[in-house]
PDB file of C-alpha atoms and ligand atoms in Angstrom:
ATOM      1  CA  UNK H  16      62.302  78.876 -81.708  1.00  0.00           C
ATOM      2  CA  UNK H  17      61.413  82.572 -82.140  1.00  0.00           C
ATOM      3  CA  UNK H  18      57.647  83.158 -82.199  1.00  0.00           C
ATOM      4  CA  UNK H  19      56.077  85.916 -84.279  1.00  0.00           C
ATOM      5  CA  UNK H  20      52.473  85.430 -83.122  1.00  0.00           C
ATOM      6  CA  UNK H  21      50.472  83.358 -80.641  1.00  0.00           C
ATOM      7  CA  UNK H  22      46.834  82.583 -81.513  1.00  0.00           C
ATOM      8  CA  UNK H  23      44.114  81.107 -79.291  1.00  0.00           C
ATOM      9  CA  UNK H  24      41.709  79.101 -81.482  1.00  0.00           C
ATOM     10  CA  UNK H  25      38.576  77.320 -80.300  1.00  0.00           C
ATOM     11  CA  UNK H  26      35.027  76.223 -80.897  1.00  0.00           C
ATOM     12  CA  UNK H  27      33.313  76.936 -77.592  1.00  0.00           C
ATOM     13  CA  UNK H  28      29.517  77.237 -77.353  1.00  0.00           C
ATOM     14  CA  UNK H  29      29.440  77.626 -73.545  1.00  0.00           C
ATOM     15  CA  UNK H  30      32.859  79.332 -73.125  1.00  0.00           C
ATOM     16  CA  UNK H  31      34.758  76.773 -71.010  1.00  0.00           C
ATOM     17  CA  UNK H  32      37.079  75.882 -73.912  1.00  0.00           C
ATOM     18  CA  UNK H  33      37.525  79.568 -74.720  1.00  0.00           C
ATOM     19  CA  UNK H  34      38.602  80.380 -71.125  1.00  0.00           C
ATOM     20  CA  UNK H  35      40.984  77.407 -71.014  1.00  0.00           C
ATOM     21  CA  UNK H  36      42.663  78.086 -74.363  1.00  0.00           C
ATOM     22  CA  UNK H  37      43.002  81.827 -73.767  1.00  0.00           C
ATOM     23  CA  UNK H  38      44.646  81.187 -70.368  1.00  0.00           C
ATOM     24  CA  UNK H  39      47.196  78.802 -71.933  1.00  0.00           C
ATOM     25  CA  UNK H  40      47.926  81.213 -74.798  1.00  0.00           C
ATOM     26  CA  UNK H  41      48.332  84.187 -72.422  1.00  0.00           C
ATOM     27  CA  UNK H  42      50.787  82.115 -70.390  1.00  0.00           C
ATOM     28  CA  UNK H  43      52.891  81.765 -73.515  1.00  0.00           C
ATOM     29  CA  UNK H  44      52.630  85.443 -74.390  1.00  0.00           C
ATOM     30  CA  UNK H  45      50.443  88.188 -72.862  1.00  0.00           C
ATOM     31  CA  UNK H  46      49.353  89.587 -76.244  1.00  0.00           C
ATOM     32  CA  UNK H  47      47.499  87.025 -78.361  1.00  0.00           C
ATOM     33  CA  UNK H  48      45.331  86.780 -81.464  1.00  0.00           C
ATOM     34  CA  UNK H  49      41.894  85.154 -81.214  1.00  0.00           C
ATOM     35  CA  UNK H  50      40.461  82.677 -83.721  1.00  0.00           C
ATOM     36  CA  UNK H  51      36.914  82.010 -82.513  1.00  0.00           C
ATOM     37  CA  UNK H  52      35.430  79.214 -84.628  1.00  0.00           C
ATOM     38  CA  UNK H  53      32.103  79.246 -82.771  1.00  0.00           C
ATOM     39  CA  UNK H  54      30.075  81.554 -85.077  1.00  0.00           C
ATOM     40  CA  UNK H  55      29.067  79.734 -88.294  1.00  0.00           C
ATOM     41  CA  UNK H  56      30.645  82.385 -90.575  1.00  0.00           C
ATOM     42  CA  UNK H  57      34.065  81.996 -88.901  1.00  0.00           C
ATOM     43  CA  UNK H  58      34.128  78.334 -89.898  1.00  0.00           C
ATOM     44  CA  UNK H  59      33.832  79.095 -93.610  1.00  0.00           C
ATOM     45  CA  UNK H  60      37.031  81.142 -93.998  1.00  0.00           C
ATOM     46  CA  UNK H  61      40.506  79.690 -94.673  1.00  0.00           C
ATOM     47  CA  UNK H  62      43.303  80.438 -92.182  1.00  0.00           C
ATOM     48  CA  UNK H  63      47.059  80.187 -92.762  1.00  0.00           C
ATOM     49  CA  UNK H  64      49.875  80.008 -90.227  1.00  0.00           C
ATOM     50  CA  UNK H  65      53.652  80.018 -90.798  1.00  0.00           C
ATOM     51  CA  UNK H  66      56.568  78.362 -88.995  1.00  0.00           C
ATOM     52  CA  UNK H  67      57.037  81.325 -86.646  1.00  0.00           C
ATOM     53  CA  UNK H  68      53.405  81.387 -85.510  1.00  0.00           C
ATOM     54  CA  UNK H  69      52.071  79.301 -82.646  1.00  0.00           C
ATOM     55  CA  UNK H  70      48.473  78.083 -82.492  1.00  0.00           C
ATOM     56  CA  UNK H  71      46.810  76.934 -79.280  1.00  0.00           C
ATOM     57  CA  UNK H  72      43.683  75.077 -80.397  1.00  0.00           C
ATOM     58  CA  UNK H  73      40.959  73.790 -78.112  1.00  0.00           C
ATOM     59  CA  UNK H  74      37.879  71.631 -78.515  1.00  0.00           C
ATOM     60  CA  UNK H  75      35.085  70.598 -76.182  1.00  0.00           C
ATOM     61  CA  UNK H  76      34.716  66.823 -75.916  1.00  0.00           C
ATOM     62  CA  UNK H  77      31.486  65.478 -77.391  1.00  0.00           C
ATOM     63  CA  UNK H  78      31.026  61.710 -76.917  1.00  0.00           C
ATOM     64  CA  UNK H  79      34.777  61.191 -76.476  1.00  0.00           C
ATOM     65  CA  UNK H  80      35.522  62.979 -79.766  1.00  0.00           C
ATOM     66  CA  UNK H  81      35.839  66.566 -80.928  1.00  0.00           C
ATOM     67  CA  UNK H  82      32.598  68.065 -82.328  1.00  0.00           C
ATOM     68  CA  UNK H  83      32.108  67.330 -86.030  1.00  0.00           C
ATOM     69  CA  UNK H  84      31.603  71.049 -86.766  1.00  0.00           C
ATOM     70  CA  UNK H  85      35.010  71.798 -85.274  1.00  0.00           C
ATOM     71  CA  UNK H  86      36.654  68.965 -87.215  1.00  0.00           C
ATOM     72  CA  UNK H  87      35.265  70.525 -90.392  1.00  0.00           C
ATOM     73  CA  UNK H  88      36.482  73.988 -89.329  1.00  0.00           C
ATOM     74  CA  UNK H  89      40.006  72.720 -88.594  1.00  0.00           C
ATOM     75  CA  UNK H  90      40.215  71.432 -92.177  1.00  0.00           C
ATOM     76  CA  UNK H  91      40.154  75.133 -93.172  1.00  0.00           C
ATOM     77  CA  UNK H  92      43.192  75.924 -90.976  1.00  0.00           C
ATOM     78  CA  UNK H  93      46.549  75.457 -92.702  1.00  0.00           C
ATOM     79  CA  UNK H  94      49.945  75.294 -91.035  1.00  0.00           C
ATOM     80  CA  UNK H  95      53.441  75.195 -92.457  1.00  0.00           C
ATOM     81  CA  UNK H  96      55.570  73.368 -89.867  1.00  0.00           C
ATOM     82  CA  UNK H  97      53.625  75.517 -87.390  1.00  0.00           C
ATOM     83  CA  UNK H  98      53.895  74.548 -83.717  1.00  0.00           C
ATOM     84  CA  UNK H  99      50.509  73.784 -82.147  1.00  0.00           C
ATOM     85  CA  UNK H 100      49.337  73.211 -78.566  1.00  0.00           C
ATOM     86  CA  UNK H 101      46.205  71.058 -78.197  1.00  0.00           C
ATOM     87  CA  UNK H 102      43.526  71.317 -75.508  1.00  0.00           C
ATOM     88  CA  UNK H 103      40.549  69.001 -74.997  1.00  0.00           C
ATOM     89  CA  UNK H 104      37.999  70.337 -72.520  1.00  0.00           C
ATOM     90  CA  UNK H 105      35.614  67.750 -71.068  1.00  0.00           C
ATOM     91  CA  UNK H 106      32.719  67.709 -68.640  1.00  0.00           C
ATOM     92  CA  UNK H 107      34.324  65.571 -65.934  1.00  0.00           C
ATOM     93  CA  UNK H 108      33.393  62.171 -67.411  1.00  0.00           C
ATOM     94  CA  UNK H 109      36.186  61.289 -69.920  1.00  0.00           C
ATOM     95  CA  UNK H 110      37.914  62.648 -73.024  1.00  0.00           C
ATOM     96  CA  UNK H 111      38.638  59.284 -74.661  1.00  0.00           C
ATOM     97  CA  UNK H 112      39.935  59.893 -78.243  1.00  0.00           C
ATOM     98  CA  UNK H 113      39.508  63.671 -78.432  1.00  0.00           C
ATOM     99  CA  UNK H 114      43.180  64.609 -77.924  1.00  0.00           C
ATOM    100  CA  UNK H 115      44.376  61.887 -80.295  1.00  0.00           C
ATOM    101  CA  UNK H 116      41.914  63.099 -82.922  1.00  0.00           C
ATOM    102  CA  UNK H 117      43.060  66.709 -82.450  1.00  0.00           C
ATOM    103  CA  UNK H 118      46.713  65.667 -82.751  1.00  0.00           C
ATOM    104  CA  UNK H 119      46.104  63.647 -85.938  1.00  0.00           C
ATOM    105  CA  UNK H 120      43.935  66.323 -87.518  1.00  0.00           C
ATOM    106  CA  UNK H 121      46.336  69.201 -86.857  1.00  0.00           C
ATOM    107  CA  UNK H 122      49.296  67.095 -88.062  1.00  0.00           C
ATOM    108  CA  UNK H 123      47.440  66.496 -91.348  1.00  0.00           C
ATOM    109  CA  UNK H 124      46.916  70.252 -91.656  1.00  0.00           C
ATOM    110  CA  UNK H 125      50.669  70.970 -91.550  1.00  0.00           C
ATOM    111  CA  UNK H 126      51.113  71.625 -87.817  1.00  0.00           C
ATOM    112  CA  UNK H 127      53.676  70.154 -85.406  1.00  0.00           C
ATOM    113  CA  UNK H 128      52.006  69.225 -82.092  1.00  0.00           C
ATOM    114  CA  UNK H 129      54.367  70.295 -79.292  1.00  0.00           C
ATOM    115  CA  UNK H 130      52.183  69.961 -76.179  1.00  0.00           C
ATOM    116  CA  UNK H 131      48.670  68.985 -75.164  1.00  0.00           C
ATOM    117  CA  UNK H 132      46.359  68.934 -72.203  1.00  0.00           C
ATOM    118  CA  UNK H 133      42.985  67.575 -71.115  1.00  0.00           C
ATOM    119  CA  UNK H 134      41.093  70.077 -68.971  1.00  0.00           C
ATOM    120  CA  UNK H 135      37.791  70.060 -67.125  1.00  0.00           C
ATOM    121  CA  UNK H 136      34.888  72.394 -67.938  1.00  0.00           C
ATOM    122  CA  UNK H 137      31.386  72.672 -66.487  1.00  0.00           C
ATOM    123  CA  UNK H 138      29.239  70.099 -68.254  1.00  0.00           C
ATOM    124  CA  UNK H 139      27.040  71.518 -70.994  1.00  0.00           C
ATOM    125  CA  UNK H 140      24.031  69.672 -69.553  1.00  0.00           C
ATOM    126  CA  UNK H 141      22.921  71.759 -66.551  1.00  0.00           C
ATOM    127  CA  UNK H 142      25.197  73.552 -64.125  1.00  0.00           C
ATOM    128  CA  UNK H 143      25.796  70.722 -61.698  1.00  0.00           C
ATOM    129  CA  UNK H 144      28.638  68.580 -63.071  1.00  0.00           C
ATOM    130  CA  UNK H 145      32.044  70.281 -62.687  1.00  0.00           C
ATOM    131  CA  UNK H 146      30.114  73.456 -61.774  1.00  0.00           C
ATOM    132  CA  UNK H 147      32.059  76.658 -62.356  1.00  0.00           C
ATOM    133  CA  UNK H 148      35.060  74.993 -64.005  1.00  0.00           C
ATOM    134  CA  UNK H 149      37.500  76.046 -65.239  1.00  0.00           C
ATOM    135  CA  UNK H 150      37.853  77.846 -61.893  1.00  0.00           C
ATOM    136  CA  UNK H 151      40.654  80.094 -60.635  1.00  0.00           C
ATOM    137  CA  UNK H 152      42.801  77.064 -59.795  1.00  0.00           C
ATOM    138  CA  UNK H 153      42.309  75.542 -63.275  1.00  0.00           C
ATOM    139  CA  UNK H 154      43.078  78.814 -65.038  1.00  0.00           C
ATOM    140  CA  UNK H 155      46.257  79.300 -62.983  1.00  0.00           C
ATOM    141  CA  UNK H 156      47.354  75.804 -64.102  1.00  0.00           C
ATOM    142  CA  UNK H 157      46.610  76.722 -67.737  1.00  0.00           C
ATOM    143  CA  UNK H 158      48.682  79.896 -67.492  1.00  0.00           C
ATOM    144  CA  UNK H 159      51.562  78.006 -65.832  1.00  0.00           C
ATOM    145  CA  UNK H 160      51.382  75.378 -68.571  1.00  0.00           C
ATOM    146  CA  UNK H 161      51.637  78.171 -71.151  1.00  0.00           C
ATOM    147  CA  UNK H 162      54.673  79.621 -69.365  1.00  0.00           C
ATOM    148  CA  UNK H 163      56.339  76.203 -69.344  1.00  0.00           C
ATOM    149  CA  UNK H 164      55.644  75.776 -73.057  1.00  0.00           C
ATOM    150  CA  UNK H 165      57.212  79.174 -73.815  1.00  0.00           C
ATOM    151  CA  UNK H 166      60.273  78.121 -71.817  1.00  0.00           C
ATOM    152  CA  UNK H 167      60.556  74.735 -73.601  1.00  0.00           C
ATOM    153  CA  UNK H 168      60.152  76.301 -77.032  1.00  0.00           C
ATOM    154  CA  UNK H 169      62.902  78.876 -76.507  1.00  0.00           C
ATOM    155  CA  UNK H 170      65.818  76.584 -77.300  1.00  0.00           C
ATOM    156  CA  UNK H 171      63.939  74.009 -79.419  1.00  0.00           C
ATOM    157  CA  UNK H 172      63.184  73.394 -83.079  1.00  0.00           C
ATOM    158  CA  UNK H 173      59.956  71.716 -84.237  1.00  0.00           C
ATOM    159  CA  UNK H 174      62.007  68.630 -85.197  1.00  0.00           C
ATOM    160  CA  UNK H 175      62.619  68.040 -81.472  1.00  0.00           C
ATOM    161  CA  UNK H 176      58.949  67.250 -80.847  1.00  0.00           C
ATOM    162  CA  UNK H 177      57.072  63.957 -81.119  1.00  0.00           C
ATOM    163  CA  UNK H 178      53.899  64.236 -79.062  1.00  0.00           C
ATOM    164  CA  UNK H 179      52.154  61.173 -77.640  1.00  0.00           C
ATOM    165  CA  UNK H 180      48.635  61.520 -76.216  1.00  0.00           C
ATOM    166  CA  UNK H 181      46.087  59.005 -74.895  1.00  0.00           C
ATOM    167  CA  UNK H 182      43.409  57.610 -77.216  1.00  0.00           C
ATOM    168  CA  UNK H 183      42.608  54.618 -79.391  1.00  0.00           C
ATOM    169  CA  UNK H 184      42.091  53.660 -83.030  1.00  0.00           C
ATOM    170  CA  UNK H 185      39.547  53.439 -84.426  1.00  0.00           C
ATOM    171  CA  UNK H 186      38.202  56.535 -82.672  1.00  0.00           C
ATOM    172  CA  UNK H 187      34.911  56.089 -80.808  1.00  0.00           C
ATOM    173  CA  UNK H 188      31.957  56.079 -83.198  1.00  0.00           C
ATOM    174  CA  UNK H 189      30.088  59.390 -83.208  1.00  0.00           C
ATOM    175  CA  UNK H 190      26.565  59.246 -81.787  1.00  0.00           C
ATOM    176  CA  UNK H 191      23.642  59.830 -84.139  1.00  0.00           C
ATOM    177  CA  UNK H 192      23.064  63.551 -84.761  1.00  0.00           C
ATOM    178  CA  UNK H 193      19.954  64.582 -82.845  1.00  0.00           C
ATOM    179  CA  UNK H 194      19.023  67.878 -81.242  1.00  0.00           C
ATOM    180  CA  UNK H 195      17.501  68.817 -77.903  1.00  0.00           C
ATOM    181  CA  UNK H 196      13.963  70.248 -78.036  1.00  0.00           C
ATOM    182  CA  UNK H 197      13.340  73.349 -75.906  1.00  0.00           C
ATOM    183  CA  UNK H 198      10.174  74.907 -74.559  1.00  0.00           C
ATOM    184  CA  UNK H 199      10.123  78.686 -74.271  1.00  0.00           C
ATOM    185  CA  UNK H 200       8.783  79.856 -70.908  1.00  0.00           C
ATOM    186  CA  UNK H 201       6.743  82.986 -70.203  1.00  0.00           C
ATOM    187  CA  UNK H 202       9.950  84.709 -69.028  1.00  0.00           C
ATOM    188  CA  UNK H 203      11.209  84.995 -72.631  1.00  0.00           C
ATOM    189  CA  UNK H 204      11.665  88.646 -73.659  1.00  0.00           C
ATOM    190  CA  UNK H 205      12.260  87.802 -77.354  1.00  0.00           C
ATOM    191  CA  UNK H 206      15.741  89.345 -77.294  1.00  0.00           C
ATOM    192  CA  UNK H 207      16.837  86.544 -79.660  1.00  0.00           C
ATOM    193  CA  UNK H 208      20.178  86.201 -77.905  1.00  0.00           C
ATOM    194  CA  UNK H 209      19.627  82.426 -78.234  1.00  0.00           C
ATOM    195  CA  UNK H 210      19.658  82.718 -82.030  1.00  0.00           C
ATOM    196  CA  UNK H 211      22.766  84.916 -81.859  1.00  0.00           C
ATOM    197  CA  UNK H 212      24.805  82.464 -79.777  1.00  0.00           C
ATOM    198  CA  UNK H 213      23.682  79.265 -81.517  1.00  0.00           C
ATOM    199  CA  UNK H 214      26.855  78.025 -83.248  1.00  0.00           C
ATOM    200  CA  UNK H 215      24.992  76.221 -86.022  1.00  0.00           C
ATOM    201  CA  UNK H 216      22.264  78.736 -86.886  1.00  0.00           C
ATOM    202  CA  UNK H 217      19.606  76.286 -85.688  1.00  0.00           C
ATOM    203  CA  UNK H 218      17.366  78.929 -84.062  1.00  0.00           C
ATOM    204  CA  UNK H 219      15.309  81.266 -86.207  1.00  0.00           C
ATOM    205  CA  UNK H 220      16.251  84.937 -86.019  1.00  0.00           C
ATOM    206  CA  UNK H 221      12.495  85.660 -86.201  1.00  0.00           C
ATOM    207  CA  UNK H 222      11.304  83.558 -83.252  1.00  0.00           C
ATOM    208  CA  UNK H 223      13.112  81.733 -80.410  1.00  0.00           C
ATOM    209  CA  UNK H 224      10.520  78.965 -80.614  1.00  0.00           C
ATOM    210  CA  UNK H 225      11.476  78.012 -84.184  1.00  0.00           C
ATOM    211  CA  UNK H 226      14.381  75.613 -84.193  1.00  0.00           C
ATOM    212  CA  UNK H 227      15.808  73.400 -86.942  1.00  0.00           C
ATOM    213  CA  UNK H 228      16.434  70.195 -84.989  1.00  0.00           C
ATOM    214  CA  UNK H 229      18.631  68.767 -87.746  1.00  0.00           C
ATOM    215  CA  UNK H 230      21.145  71.550 -87.015  1.00  0.00           C
ATOM    216  CA  UNK H 231      21.042  71.419 -83.198  1.00  0.00           C
ATOM    217  CA  UNK H 232      24.231  69.844 -81.783  1.00  0.00           C
ATOM    218  CA  UNK H 233      22.957  69.778 -78.145  1.00  0.00           C
ATOM    219  CA  UNK H 234      25.637  72.282 -77.047  1.00  0.00           C
ATOM    220  CA  UNK H 235      23.133  74.106 -74.791  1.00  0.00           C
ATOM    221  CA  UNK H 236      24.610  77.559 -75.546  1.00  0.00           C
ATOM    222  CA  UNK H 237      21.074  78.891 -76.165  1.00  0.00           C
ATOM    223  CA  UNK H 238      19.777  77.675 -72.801  1.00  0.00           C
ATOM    224  CA  UNK H 239      22.861  78.520 -70.734  1.00  0.00           C
ATOM    225  CA  UNK H 240      23.270  81.996 -72.224  1.00  0.00           C
ATOM    226  CA  UNK H 241      19.582  82.982 -72.105  1.00  0.00           C
ATOM    227  CA  UNK H 242      19.492  86.083 -69.851  1.00  0.00           C
ATOM    228  CA  UNK H 243      16.098  85.014 -68.463  1.00  0.00           C
ATOM    229  CA  UNK H 244      16.642  81.253 -68.203  1.00  0.00           C
ATOM    230  CA  UNK H 245      13.635  80.929 -70.483  1.00  0.00           C
ATOM    231  CA  UNK H 246      14.744  77.954 -72.615  1.00  0.00           C
ATOM    232  CA  UNK H 247      13.584  74.834 -70.810  1.00  0.00           C
ATOM    233  CA  UNK H 248      14.375  71.257 -71.815  1.00  0.00           C
ATOM    234  CA  UNK H 249      11.127  69.350 -71.232  1.00  0.00           C
ATOM    235  CA  UNK H 250      10.699  65.786 -69.985  1.00  0.00           C
ATOM    236  CA  UNK H 251      13.462  65.889 -67.361  1.00  0.00           C
ATOM    237  CA  UNK H 252      16.129  65.225 -70.031  1.00  0.00           C
ATOM    238  CA  UNK H 253      18.813  67.330 -68.339  1.00  0.00           C
ATOM    239  CA  UNK H 254      18.054  65.965 -64.855  1.00  0.00           C
ATOM    240  CA  UNK H 255      18.237  62.353 -66.142  1.00  0.00           C
ATOM    241  CA  UNK H 256      21.495  63.057 -67.983  1.00  0.00           C
ATOM    242  CA  UNK H 257      23.014  64.725 -64.905  1.00  0.00           C
ATOM    243  CA  UNK H 258      22.095  61.730 -62.757  1.00  0.00           C
ATOM    244  CA  UNK H 259      23.515  59.247 -65.284  1.00  0.00           C
ATOM    245  CA  UNK H 260      26.684  61.246 -65.961  1.00  0.00           C
ATOM    246  CA  UNK H 261      27.352  62.008 -62.290  1.00  0.00           C
ATOM    247  CA  UNK H 262      27.492  58.264 -61.634  1.00  0.00           C
ATOM    248  CA  UNK H 263      30.033  57.909 -64.479  1.00  0.00           C
ATOM    249  CA  UNK H 264      32.255  60.799 -63.328  1.00  0.00           C
ATOM    250  CA  UNK H 265      33.516  59.107 -60.157  1.00  0.00           C
ATOM    251  CA  UNK H 266      34.308  60.689 -56.815  1.00  0.00           C
ATOM    252  CA  UNK H 267      36.719  63.537 -56.212  1.00  0.00           C
ATOM    253  CA  UNK H 268      38.009  66.438 -58.229  1.00  0.00           C
ATOM    254  CA  UNK H 269      39.667  65.614 -61.541  1.00  0.00           C
ATOM    255  CA  UNK H 270      42.711  67.691 -62.432  1.00  0.00           C
ATOM    256  CA  UNK H 271      44.098  68.695 -65.847  1.00  0.00           C
ATOM    257  CA  UNK H 272      46.469  66.193 -67.497  1.00  0.00           C
ATOM    258  CA  UNK H 273      49.391  67.719 -69.379  1.00  0.00           C
ATOM    259  CA  UNK H 274      51.587  66.217 -72.089  1.00  0.00           C
ATOM    260  CA  UNK H 275      54.786  67.532 -73.661  1.00  0.00           C
ATOM    261  CA  UNK H 276      56.220  66.208 -76.890  1.00  0.00           C
ATOM    262  CA  UNK H 277      59.877  66.612 -76.004  1.00  0.00           C
TER     263      UNK H 277
HETATM  264  C1  FMN T  11      26.770  66.693 -77.122  1.00  0.00           C
HETATM  265  C2  FMN T  11      27.720  66.712 -75.961  1.00  0.00           C
HETATM  266  C3  FMN T  11      28.510  65.609 -75.689  1.00  0.00           C
HETATM  267  C4  FMN T  11      29.410  65.646 -74.615  1.00  0.00           C
HETATM  268  N1  FMN T  11      30.215  64.551 -74.389  1.00  0.00           N
HETATM  269  C5  FMN T  11      31.077  64.552 -73.338  1.00  0.00           C
HETATM  270  C6  FMN T  11      31.944  63.439 -73.100  1.00  0.00           C
HETATM  271  O1  FMN T  11      32.005  62.483 -73.859  1.00  0.00           O
HETATM  272  N2  FMN T  11      32.729  63.456 -71.992  1.00  0.00           N
HETATM  273  C7  FMN T  11      32.707  64.506 -71.093  1.00  0.00           C
HETATM  274  O2  FMN T  11      33.383  64.440 -70.073  1.00  0.00           O
HETATM  275  N3  FMN T  11      31.952  65.629 -71.354  1.00  0.00           N
HETATM  276  C8  FMN T  11      31.152  65.670 -72.449  1.00  0.00           C
HETATM  277  N4  FMN T  11      30.399  66.796 -72.728  1.00  0.00           N
HETATM  278  C9  FMN T  11      30.582  68.010 -71.899  1.00  0.00           C
HETATM  279  C10 FMN T  11      31.512  69.030 -72.574  1.00  0.00           C
HETATM  280  O3  FMN T  11      32.673  68.413 -73.071  1.00  0.00           O
HETATM  281  C11 FMN T  11      31.952  70.099 -71.560  1.00  0.00           C
HETATM  282  O4  FMN T  11      30.861  70.625 -70.888  1.00  0.00           O
HETATM  283  C12 FMN T  11      32.744  71.226 -72.188  1.00  0.00           C
HETATM  284  O5  FMN T  11      33.343  71.942 -71.129  1.00  0.00           O
HETATM  285  C13 FMN T  11      31.880  72.170 -73.037  1.00  0.00           C
HETATM  286  O6  FMN T  11      32.718  73.088 -73.728  1.00  0.00           O
HETATM  287  P1  FMN T  11      32.283  74.593 -74.111  1.00  0.00           P
HETATM  288  O7  FMN T  11      31.986  75.305 -72.801  1.00  0.00           O
HETATM  289  O8  FMN T  11      33.491  75.156 -74.753  1.00  0.00           O
HETATM  290  O9  FMN T  11      31.089  74.513 -74.974  1.00  0.00           O
HETATM  291  C14 FMN T  11      29.504  66.809 -73.793  1.00  0.00           C
HETATM  292  C15 FMN T  11      28.702  67.916 -74.087  1.00  0.00           C
HETATM  293  C16 FMN T  11      27.824  67.883 -75.159  1.00  0.00           C
HETATM  294  C17 FMN T  11      26.995  69.097 -75.463  1.00  0.00           C
END
């Protein structure tokens, strides 16, 4: 299979999916295109890929699924027997049906899934669970995986691939949509970076304190990317979540799981 282009596509509020997907794509080919579906406007356009393009698409895992906003965005991406590599990035607990959902969704959009992986990223809630991941070791594995994919694709046609990934039907039910309230501390310098990085436009561009809770998807981009650490989740929500989730994550370092459809 001769490739014309390689594109790294992702929805990635706190950048762990972005780093993972870009490392895989750069392993396939050093020069890549970027399709960043995180800003709201990017999710409104239609995108088309041909049989000689390759898409590496990644999603963070939210409740064992891919985020609803990314599912909606992927419905605007059209393939034509286009090979696709899938990446689910999860916060060290579990990825459940996220890879299966990605595979099914991309297949419906005209893509041929050729490989997939589940990777670990620092959990969105706090900076304790899987802190600093993907780290150098993870990114080296992503790049190696990309190199392997390039090698496998060389003498293959898309008809050679039938990718199996873990997951169950019906997919896990999505949790009720509810946001996380934030308090703004005295350290806030009103730079409005929080509004800029919010992937759903939930924060007012006039004041960081004004937030549309019906739009908040709990991604924590606003809090994690605040240059002053001035967005505080009150009531010990993050600490309680970290305690609960840490108990569910198990002991020891989890490693990426890789799947090839050949
Ligand atoms: C609303 C929400 C739900 C999440 N659900 C899960 C989950 O089910 N399993 C898990 O291991 N991590 C879960 N995470 C953690 C993210 O999958 C993880 O931190 C990921 O690396 C974030 O990707 P990003 O940096 O691209 O935003 C969740 C995070 C959020 C915000």
